[in-house]
Every structure is written in structure tokens, then in C-alpha cells.
Amino acid sequence: MQIQENISLKPYNTFGIDAMARLFATFSNADELAELLTQESQLRTLILGGGSNILLTNHFDGLVLKNEIKGINEVHEDNEYVYVKVGAGGNWHQFVLHCINRNWGGVENLSLIPGNVGASPMQNIGAYGVELNDVFFSLEAYHINESKVLTFSRNDCEFGYRESIFKRKYKDQFVILNVTYQLRKHPIFNTSYGAIEQELERINVKELSIKVISDTVINIRSSKLPNPSEIGNAGSFFKNPEISNNEFTNLKIQFPAIVGYPLPNGNIKLAAGWLIENCGPEAGISWKGYRVGDAGCHGSQALVLVNYGNASGEDIYKLSNRIKASVKENFSVDLEKEVNIL
Ligand code: FAD
Ligand code: EPU
């Protein structure tokens, strides 16, 4: 837990942005974290997991603390569930594989999401019909100003679509230390997401299992999402926007192919990828596959912005603002960023 000075954050963010941290340290338990925060209490801090949902637009003139709290422990079980407590610094997909090997159901649809366990409740990670919320039981977090550990239940976290209390009311106030998940001993398969059904049909699956679902999700993801170890990115750059049914009906008259999904509250969730693909920097050119210098909009998934090598965070941020303005101009829809901008 030694504090280092002037460290490049390039290996610590999946966009591959070469920004510097004034100070950098790792911690492996709550006591180490407390000591680091006391030593540098006057500095701005950034808690870092796998760096797969941040865009560094500047050098970080403060203390970057990388969470390396590890461990996967079964803490309780009842007839239906096993309760598993996982250190926030553990890799998310390794945890998913741990569950699949033991036939514990619930996280298989969330296979291959980059990043660490501690960030999973931050934005209530979701994919292929499942959200973290569905398997979450509780978490323990360190209150930075009050120097104490608090426990949060599912209700306390106020989960929403890519949202939690830690992104809003308690922003920058807590460090998540561990998360307890509630996993099914007798898995229930969720294949409702269209792309999963299609892929299962394509590979002609005879018998479902959580391993088959995980492999299917991995196939789909690998076919369209860029691998951050090859092309820098942070997954979806924007959220899929929610609009009223009336607004959707009006848009559909103008753009019959527009993609939207009904929500339980009667509103429609639009596919932001479709909106971005169907406008562009000039007439007849789509943002999808567009590139300016080393900053680009991915050619297989328009919702993903990419760094082809030496783009700065500012380059990516500027491109994102042009795309946001273009979607607003063409469809009168506001896109909200999903990635944390620093
Ligand atoms: P980081 O980027 O390190 O941190 C994200 C935010 O959380 C920061 O504000 C950070 O300060 C804070 N934070 C991190 N750890 C802690 C902690 N222990 N305590 C307090 N604050 C903390 N997301 C999805 O939801 N679904 C997807 O399908 C998906 N696909 C992706 C695909 C690709 C190719 C990529 C690159 C990203 C994808 N993401 C997806 C986004 C990302 O993987 C998730 O948001 C992930 O949970 C981020 O984890 P991380 O550890 O890398 O977080
Ligand atoms: N689409 C296009 N063009 C594109 C991309 C998408 O037209 O370039 C349309 C297509 O109609 C497609 C639909 O959008 O069928 C949905 O696309 P996809 O299944 O790829 O999902 P998404 O809505 O773009 C969301 C999440 C992803 C998550 C997938 C699967 C958000 C912001 N993104 O993407 O999460 O993996 O669904 O569930 O909700 C992330 O958060 O970083 C992320 C990758």
C-alpha cells in the first residue's frame, strides 16, 4: 500500500487513455484503505476498479486508490439460495465462472462484463435480460468522511437502470468493500433477450444449462463488442433513452424503422445505437464507423466509442458531444452519458 507519485493510468483504464495520477496506491483491506485516506485526507480521491467505465479527460491531480480486496466466501444457504460474499477487488467475470462451476444460477447472463465486483452495484450492471439488482443481497461500504463501515440492503441501494444511490445522493462518499450475492441452487434460465434466443437456435442447443447460457452470451458479446485489450473502449458510452409512448408514436411516423422496447411503466426505451447509426457528421454519412484521428464510433456497435491508439480523453469526449448534439438535432432525443467522465 505504498503511495507512488506521478503514475500513468494508461494500464488502469480500458479506454487506454494516457493520463497521470499525482498519487497512486492499492489497498487490500479496509484498514489499509482507512490509513491511506487519513494520510492524504486533503486530496481529491478516485476509487478505481478495473477502469472499464471511466473516461479520463485530464490528469488526475489527487490520489487514485485501486481496490484489491479479494476473496469469495459462502456465508449462508437456505433451501433456494446460496449467499456468497465477494471482495470488491475481485474480477467480475472470474466470479461469474466460479458460480457457473458450482451450478449457482443468476449471473450467467452477465458473463464477460469487464471490471470488478465492487463496481457492479455502482451502476447496477446489466445485460441480456438480467440486472445486478436481481442477484444482489447486500454490500459493505466505507464512509470516507465518517471513517466507518455501513451495510446496505437491496432497498438501500435504490437501484435503477444503470443507476444506484452511489452514483447520485452518495456520489464519491463511499468505498464499496464487498458485495454479497444471492444465487439460485436450482437455476432458472433467462433466455428472453432476443439475441440469446436467436443464438441458441443457431447453435442448435438441445439442453439448457447456465454454462450454455454463459457461452451463448460470450459468443454474442464477442461478435459485436470490441475487446478492450485490442481497441480501447468502455462499453456503451450512452444510456438507452426513455421516452413516452406518444413521443415514440410520433417518431415512428417519421422513422418507421426506429427501434424501441416497451417498459412496464408504459414508456419506451429507445435503442441509442440505432439513433447514432441513423444520423452522422454530414448528410449521407453515419456516425457508425466514423473516425476522427484516433477517436471513433465503433463499426459493429454504434453505442460504443473507441480509442484506436493515441486519442486523448478530450478527443473522445468532444466526439461524444458531437454525437449527442446530432441525435438531438435529428430525433429531438437527449442522450445521457453512461460512462463516468473524470
Ligand atoms: P471502474 O471503471 O473502475 O469504476 C467505475 C465507477 O465506479 C467509477 O466512478 C469508480 O470511482 C467507481 N468505483 C469502482 N469501484 C468502486 C468501489 N469499490 N467503491 C466505490 N466506487 C467504486 N456494463 C454493463 O452494465 N453491461 C454491459 O454489458 C457492459 N459491457 C461492457 C463491455 C465492454 C467491452 C466494456 C469495456 C465495458 C462494459 N460495461 C458494461 C461497463 C463496465 O464494464 C461496468 O460498468 C463495470 O461494472 C465497471 O467496473 P470497473 O471495476 O471497471 O469500474
Ligand atoms: N442497434 C443499431 N445499431 C447499432 C447498435 C444497436 O441499430 O449500431 C439496435 C439494433 O436494433 C439492436 C438494438 O439496437 O438490436 C440493441 O442492441 P444491443 O443488443 O447490442 O444492445 P444495446 O441496447 O446497444 C445494451 C446495453 C449493453 C448490454 C446490451 C445487452 C445499455 C446502455 N447498453 O446495449 O451494455 O450489453 O444491451 O443487454 O443499456 C454497457 O452498459 O456498457 C453495455 C455494453
XYZ file of C-alpha atoms and ligand atoms in Angstrom:
439
model
C 0.000 0.000 0.000
C 2.932 2.284 -0.648
C 1.946 5.629 -2.214
C 3.607 6.214 -5.602
C 3.933 9.573 -7.347
C 3.215 10.512 -10.989
C 1.900 7.190 -12.231
C 0.485 6.740 -15.749
C -3.100 5.474 -15.594
C -2.920 4.022 -19.118
C -2.785 0.376 -17.905
C -5.612 1.071 -15.452
C -8.377 2.242 -17.814
C -9.839 0.216 -20.694
C -10.059 3.303 -22.933
C -6.244 3.246 -22.748
C -6.044 6.985 -22.039
C -2.570 8.097 -21.038
C -3.436 10.378 -18.096
C -1.273 10.725 -14.999
C -2.207 10.340 -11.336
C -0.438 12.668 -8.929
C -0.512 9.881 -6.297
C -1.425 6.191 -6.673
C -1.779 3.326 -4.197
C -3.500 -0.036 -3.866
C -5.307 -1.405 -0.802
C -6.226 -4.981 0.138
C -8.451 -4.421 3.170
C -10.478 -1.746 4.969
C -7.673 -0.898 7.423
C -5.232 -0.125 4.619
C -7.879 1.998 2.912
C -8.548 3.920 6.147
C -4.832 4.563 6.638
C -4.366 5.842 3.068
C -7.360 8.146 3.357
C -6.082 9.539 6.671
C -2.590 10.144 5.273
C -3.912 12.118 2.296
C -7.199 13.456 3.661
C -6.867 16.852 1.969
C -6.620 15.372 -1.555
C -9.353 14.555 -4.040
C -9.598 10.735 -4.378
C -10.620 8.373 -7.137
C -11.553 4.790 -6.258
C -10.603 2.547 -9.140
C -11.764 -0.963 -10.006
C -10.940 -2.304 -13.466
C -11.233 1.170 -15.060
C -13.763 -0.109 -17.630
C -16.397 2.558 -17.091
C -14.380 5.773 -16.855
C -13.100 8.367 -19.321
C -10.106 10.366 -18.090
C -10.322 13.781 -19.781
C -7.423 15.178 -17.755
C -4.577 14.222 -15.467
C -5.864 13.275 -12.005
C -4.468 15.805 -9.557
C -5.178 13.734 -6.466
C -4.937 10.231 -5.004
C -6.024 7.215 -7.068
C -6.811 4.204 -4.888
C -7.048 0.850 -6.634
C -9.223 -1.632 -4.809
C -7.585 -5.056 -4.461
C -9.759 -6.607 -1.764
C -10.108 -10.258 -2.826
C -11.972 -13.387 -1.648
C -15.108 -15.400 -2.481
C -16.857 -16.930 0.557
C -20.153 -18.758 1.050
C -21.681 -17.108 4.082
C -25.120 -18.734 4.305
C -27.534 -21.019 2.482
C -31.220 -21.898 2.636
C -33.393 -24.193 0.534
C -33.338 -21.963 -2.536
C -30.238 -19.814 -2.337
C -26.579 -19.698 -1.521
C -25.286 -16.333 -0.250
C -21.790 -15.514 -1.425
C -19.667 -12.605 -0.157
C -17.086 -11.366 -2.659
C -14.234 -8.881 -2.204
C -14.784 -5.690 -4.236
C -11.375 -6.006 -5.931
C -12.157 -9.404 -7.491
C -12.647 -9.641 -11.254
C -16.355 -9.812 -12.166
C -16.115 -12.475 -14.881
C -13.919 -14.709 -12.681
C -16.706 -14.572 -10.121
C -19.266 -15.495 -12.805
C -17.128 -18.510 -13.785
C -16.837 -19.503 -10.101
C -20.664 -19.580 -9.913
C -21.046 -21.497 -13.168
C -18.579 -24.175 -11.991
C -20.744 -24.707 -8.890
C -24.062 -24.508 -10.801
C -25.170 -21.423 -8.838
C -27.631 -19.577 -11.066
C -28.262 -15.874 -11.588
C -25.152 -14.239 -13.045
C -24.652 -16.299 -16.229
C -26.360 -13.655 -18.433
C -23.841 -11.135 -17.050
C -20.856 -13.128 -18.365
C -17.824 -11.298 -19.749
C -18.720 -7.835 -18.447
C -15.312 -6.271 -17.780
C -14.393 -4.741 -14.440
C -14.523 -5.662 -10.801
C -17.111 -6.833 -8.299
C -17.063 -3.539 -6.368
C -18.307 -1.525 -9.325
C -21.154 -3.941 -10.121
C -23.658 -2.229 -7.784
C -22.418 1.287 -8.679
C -24.326 1.322 -11.937
C -26.380 -1.854 -11.400
C -24.648 -3.617 -14.296
C -26.989 -5.278 -16.752
C -27.007 -7.361 -19.896
C -29.170 -9.809 -21.817
C -32.300 -9.509 -19.674
C -30.650 -9.562 -16.219
C -29.516 -6.790 -13.877
C -27.279 -7.000 -10.839
C -30.306 -5.975 -8.804
C -31.771 -9.473 -9.481
C -28.969 -11.271 -7.603
C -27.890 -8.603 -5.116
C -28.311 -9.250 -1.377
C -26.194 -6.645 0.459
C -22.896 -4.777 0.472
C -20.493 -3.252 2.942
C -19.039 0.176 2.217
C -16.617 2.502 3.962
C -17.884 6.015 4.605
C -14.955 8.258 3.684
C -15.787 11.268 5.881
C -17.121 9.365 8.887
C -14.468 6.601 8.758
C -16.912 3.776 9.404
C -18.273 0.718 7.594
C -22.012 0.589 6.802
C -24.155 -2.245 5.410
C -26.585 -1.572 2.535
C -29.540 -3.825 1.648
C -31.043 -4.012 -1.846
C -33.634 -1.334 -0.957
C -30.975 0.981 0.469
C -29.103 0.948 -2.854
C -32.034 2.457 -4.825
C -31.113 0.560 -7.988
C -32.410 1.750 -11.351
C -31.360 1.320 -14.978
C -27.557 1.843 -14.770
C -28.171 3.734 -11.515
C -27.739 3.391 -7.758
C -27.588 5.646 -4.736
C -23.777 5.581 -5.051
C -23.976 7.430 -8.383
C -26.431 10.028 -7.057
C -27.012 11.007 -3.408
C -23.872 9.268 -2.082
C -21.608 10.063 -5.038
C -17.920 9.924 -4.007
C -18.858 9.310 -0.354
C -18.388 5.536 -0.032
C -15.866 2.880 -0.971
C -17.538 -0.472 -1.596
C -15.560 -3.170 0.249
C -17.506 -6.338 -0.568
C -20.787 -7.463 -2.105
C -22.993 -10.412 -1.070
C -24.936 -12.077 -3.893
C -27.950 -14.359 -3.595
C -27.595 -17.204 -6.120
C -30.044 -19.939 -7.004
C -29.165 -23.526 -6.077
C -31.691 -24.645 -8.713
C -31.098 -22.219 -11.597
C -33.959 -20.657 -13.564
C -32.882 -19.925 -17.136
C -33.487 -16.471 -18.604
C -33.396 -16.615 -22.397
C -35.930 -13.822 -23.002
C -33.460 -11.445 -24.723
C -33.952 -11.759 -28.489
C -30.282 -12.208 -29.348
C -29.951 -15.145 -26.894
C -32.921 -16.972 -28.415
C -31.507 -16.484 -31.919
C -28.026 -17.662 -30.949
C -29.392 -20.738 -29.104
C -31.334 -21.622 -32.240
C -28.327 -21.033 -34.462
C -26.083 -23.377 -32.457
C -28.997 -25.830 -32.101
C -28.903 -26.326 -28.332
C -30.672 -29.451 -27.061
C -30.323 -28.990 -23.319
C -30.070 -25.675 -21.473
C -27.679 -25.082 -18.594
C -26.156 -21.977 -17.074
C -22.891 -22.876 -18.814
C -24.685 -22.950 -22.195
C -26.276 -19.558 -21.486
C -22.925 -18.110 -20.415
C -21.215 -19.428 -23.575
C -24.056 -18.037 -25.705
C -23.750 -14.593 -24.119
C -19.968 -14.715 -24.596
C -20.462 -15.552 -28.314
C -22.881 -12.664 -28.838
C -20.728 -10.169 -26.959
C -17.547 -11.216 -28.754
C -19.244 -10.803 -32.134
C -20.060 -7.129 -31.699
C -18.297 -5.545 -28.742
C -14.658 -4.540 -29.225
C -12.211 -6.293 -26.907
C -10.584 -3.540 -24.787
C -7.228 -5.309 -24.936
C -7.324 -4.737 -28.737
C -9.284 -1.455 -29.099
C -9.736 0.933 -26.176
C -13.361 1.436 -25.086
C -15.664 1.480 -22.059
C -18.699 -0.377 -23.467
C -21.862 1.640 -24.147
C -20.942 5.311 -23.959
C -24.554 6.481 -23.569
C -27.636 5.020 -21.881
C -30.617 3.892 -23.930
C -33.032 6.837 -23.520
C -36.588 6.506 -22.197
C -39.402 8.431 -23.903
C -43.209 8.430 -23.660
C -45.349 6.207 -25.856
C -46.751 9.339 -27.566
C -43.300 10.615 -28.439
C -42.424 7.173 -29.772
C -45.543 7.060 -31.959
C -44.614 10.429 -33.472
C -41.008 9.378 -34.123
C -42.200 6.118 -35.670
C -44.244 8.059 -38.264
C -41.099 9.900 -39.365
C -38.694 6.956 -38.885
C -40.611 3.679 -39.335
C -37.511 1.518 -38.660
C -36.693 3.154 -35.295
C -36.037 0.549 -32.545
C -37.764 0.803 -29.140
C -38.905 -1.587 -26.413
C -41.970 -1.128 -24.179
C -41.245 -0.696 -20.457
C -43.514 -1.821 -17.578
C -44.350 1.874 -16.845
C -45.808 2.343 -20.351
C -42.819 4.313 -21.676
C -40.478 3.186 -24.444
C -36.751 2.530 -24.190
C -35.091 3.554 -27.448
C -32.041 1.761 -28.822
C -29.459 4.571 -28.709
C -27.276 2.521 -31.086
C -29.979 2.828 -33.760
C -30.284 6.604 -33.278
C -26.492 7.062 -33.562
C -26.260 4.774 -36.586
C -29.033 6.701 -38.333
C -27.510 10.160 -38.232
C -23.992 11.417 -38.806
C -21.454 14.219 -39.142
C -22.855 15.184 -42.561
C -25.693 14.173 -44.867
C -25.375 10.583 -46.087
C -22.622 9.639 -43.594
C -23.326 7.624 -40.436
C -21.546 8.045 -37.102
C -21.217 4.256 -37.041
C -17.646 3.516 -38.100
C -16.783 7.259 -38.193
C -13.292 8.179 -37.041
C -11.577 11.453 -36.285
C -7.886 10.952 -35.535
C -7.762 8.038 -33.106
C -11.219 8.664 -31.627
C -14.066 6.763 -33.234
C -17.553 5.320 -33.132
C -17.299 1.524 -33.413
C -18.217 -0.066 -36.735
C -20.174 -3.017 -35.249
C -21.888 -1.248 -32.324
C -22.561 2.474 -32.693
C -23.167 2.926 -28.952
C -19.505 2.163 -28.234
C -16.902 4.910 -28.675
C -13.352 3.721 -29.209
C -9.722 4.778 -28.918
C -7.726 3.363 -31.850
C -4.436 4.134 -30.093
C -3.446 7.612 -29.106
C -6.714 9.506 -28.661
C -6.864 11.716 -25.588
C -9.828 11.644 -23.231
C -10.684 15.107 -24.545
C -10.781 13.762 -28.165
C -13.287 11.046 -27.164
C -15.301 13.489 -25.077
C -15.532 16.007 -27.962
C -16.689 13.281 -30.354
C -19.321 12.158 -27.817
C -20.660 15.721 -27.619
C -20.922 15.958 -31.410
C -22.862 12.665 -31.477
C -25.156 13.793 -28.662
C -25.900 17.091 -30.471
C -26.532 15.265 -33.749
C -29.019 12.816 -32.142
C -30.798 15.754 -30.529
C -30.979 17.657 -33.833
C -32.242 14.681 -35.854
C -34.575 12.926 -33.386
C -35.150 15.517 -30.588
C -33.890 12.910 -28.108
C -31.400 13.649 -25.307
C -28.658 11.089 -24.788
C -27.230 10.738 -21.296
C -23.658 9.512 -20.814
C -23.289 6.133 -19.155
C -19.515 6.329 -18.744
C -18.159 8.255 -15.740
C -16.351 11.341 -17.071
C -13.390 12.491 -14.970
P -14.332 1.405 -12.850
O -14.355 1.865 -14.256
O -13.018 1.196 -12.202
O -15.194 2.410 -11.963
C -16.464 2.841 -12.398
C -17.017 3.836 -11.354
O -17.243 3.154 -10.117
C -16.026 4.952 -11.015
O -16.780 6.113 -10.731
C -15.321 4.451 -9.765
O -14.830 5.506 -8.943
C -16.436 3.685 -9.071
N -15.957 2.547 -8.279
C -15.337 1.444 -8.753
N -15.116 0.576 -7.754
C -15.607 1.150 -6.622
C -15.683 0.756 -5.249
N -15.189 -0.415 -4.815
N -16.258 1.615 -4.363
C -16.747 2.804 -4.772
N -16.704 3.230 -6.049
C -16.153 2.410 -6.949
N -21.652 -2.522 -18.219
C -22.874 -3.080 -18.109
O -23.632 -2.753 -17.180
N -23.310 -4.017 -19.004
C -22.551 -4.437 -20.027
O -22.957 -5.276 -20.808
C -21.246 -3.872 -20.172
N -20.444 -4.228 -21.203
C -19.209 -3.678 -21.334
C -18.402 -4.098 -22.395
C -17.135 -3.574 -22.562
C -16.283 -4.039 -23.696
C -16.650 -2.613 -21.634
C -15.253 -2.071 -21.761
C -17.441 -2.176 -20.583
C -18.737 -2.711 -20.415
N -19.592 -2.306 -19.378
C -20.829 -2.889 -19.231
C -19.177 -1.240 -18.451
C -18.300 -1.742 -17.265
O -17.718 -2.972 -17.546
C -19.098 -1.841 -15.973
O -19.647 -0.592 -15.635
C -18.241 -2.329 -14.800
O -19.059 -2.621 -13.691
C -17.180 -1.321 -14.386
O -16.322 -1.952 -13.456
P -14.885 -1.397 -13.125
O -14.360 -2.149 -11.959
O -14.043 -1.410 -14.345
O -15.238 0.085 -12.699
N -28.639 -1.088 -32.802
C -28.466 -0.492 -34.051
N -27.197 -0.114 -34.425
C -26.127 -0.303 -33.616
C -26.292 -0.916 -32.348
C -27.569 -1.300 -31.970
O -29.409 -0.296 -34.800
O -25.011 0.059 -34.050
C -30.002 -1.508 -32.430
C -30.364 -2.883 -33.017
O -31.717 -2.848 -33.361
C -30.167 -3.820 -31.852
C -30.559 -2.947 -30.663
O -30.086 -1.633 -31.005
O -30.993 -4.952 -31.927
C -29.967 -3.364 -29.319
O -28.568 -3.536 -29.475
P -27.742 -4.464 -28.469
O -28.442 -5.765 -28.255
O -26.334 -4.515 -28.936
O -27.832 -3.711 -27.081
P -27.705 -2.182 -26.699
O -29.061 -1.681 -26.330
O -26.942 -1.416 -27.714
C -27.461 -2.697 -24.160
C -26.546 -2.324 -23.048
C -25.282 -3.145 -23.120
C -25.652 -4.613 -22.976
C -26.608 -4.995 -24.114
C -27.145 -6.401 -23.950
C -27.035 -0.041 -22.464
C -26.594 1.380 -22.494
N -26.253 -0.905 -23.082
O -26.810 -2.315 -25.372
O -24.462 -2.777 -22.007
O -24.508 -5.435 -23.028
O -27.743 -4.098 -24.095
O -28.049 -6.435 -22.903
O -28.059 -0.335 -21.853
C -22.752 -1.287 -21.302
O -23.543 -0.892 -20.432
O -21.575 -0.852 -21.401
C -23.182 -2.304 -22.253
C -22.397 -2.772 -23.219
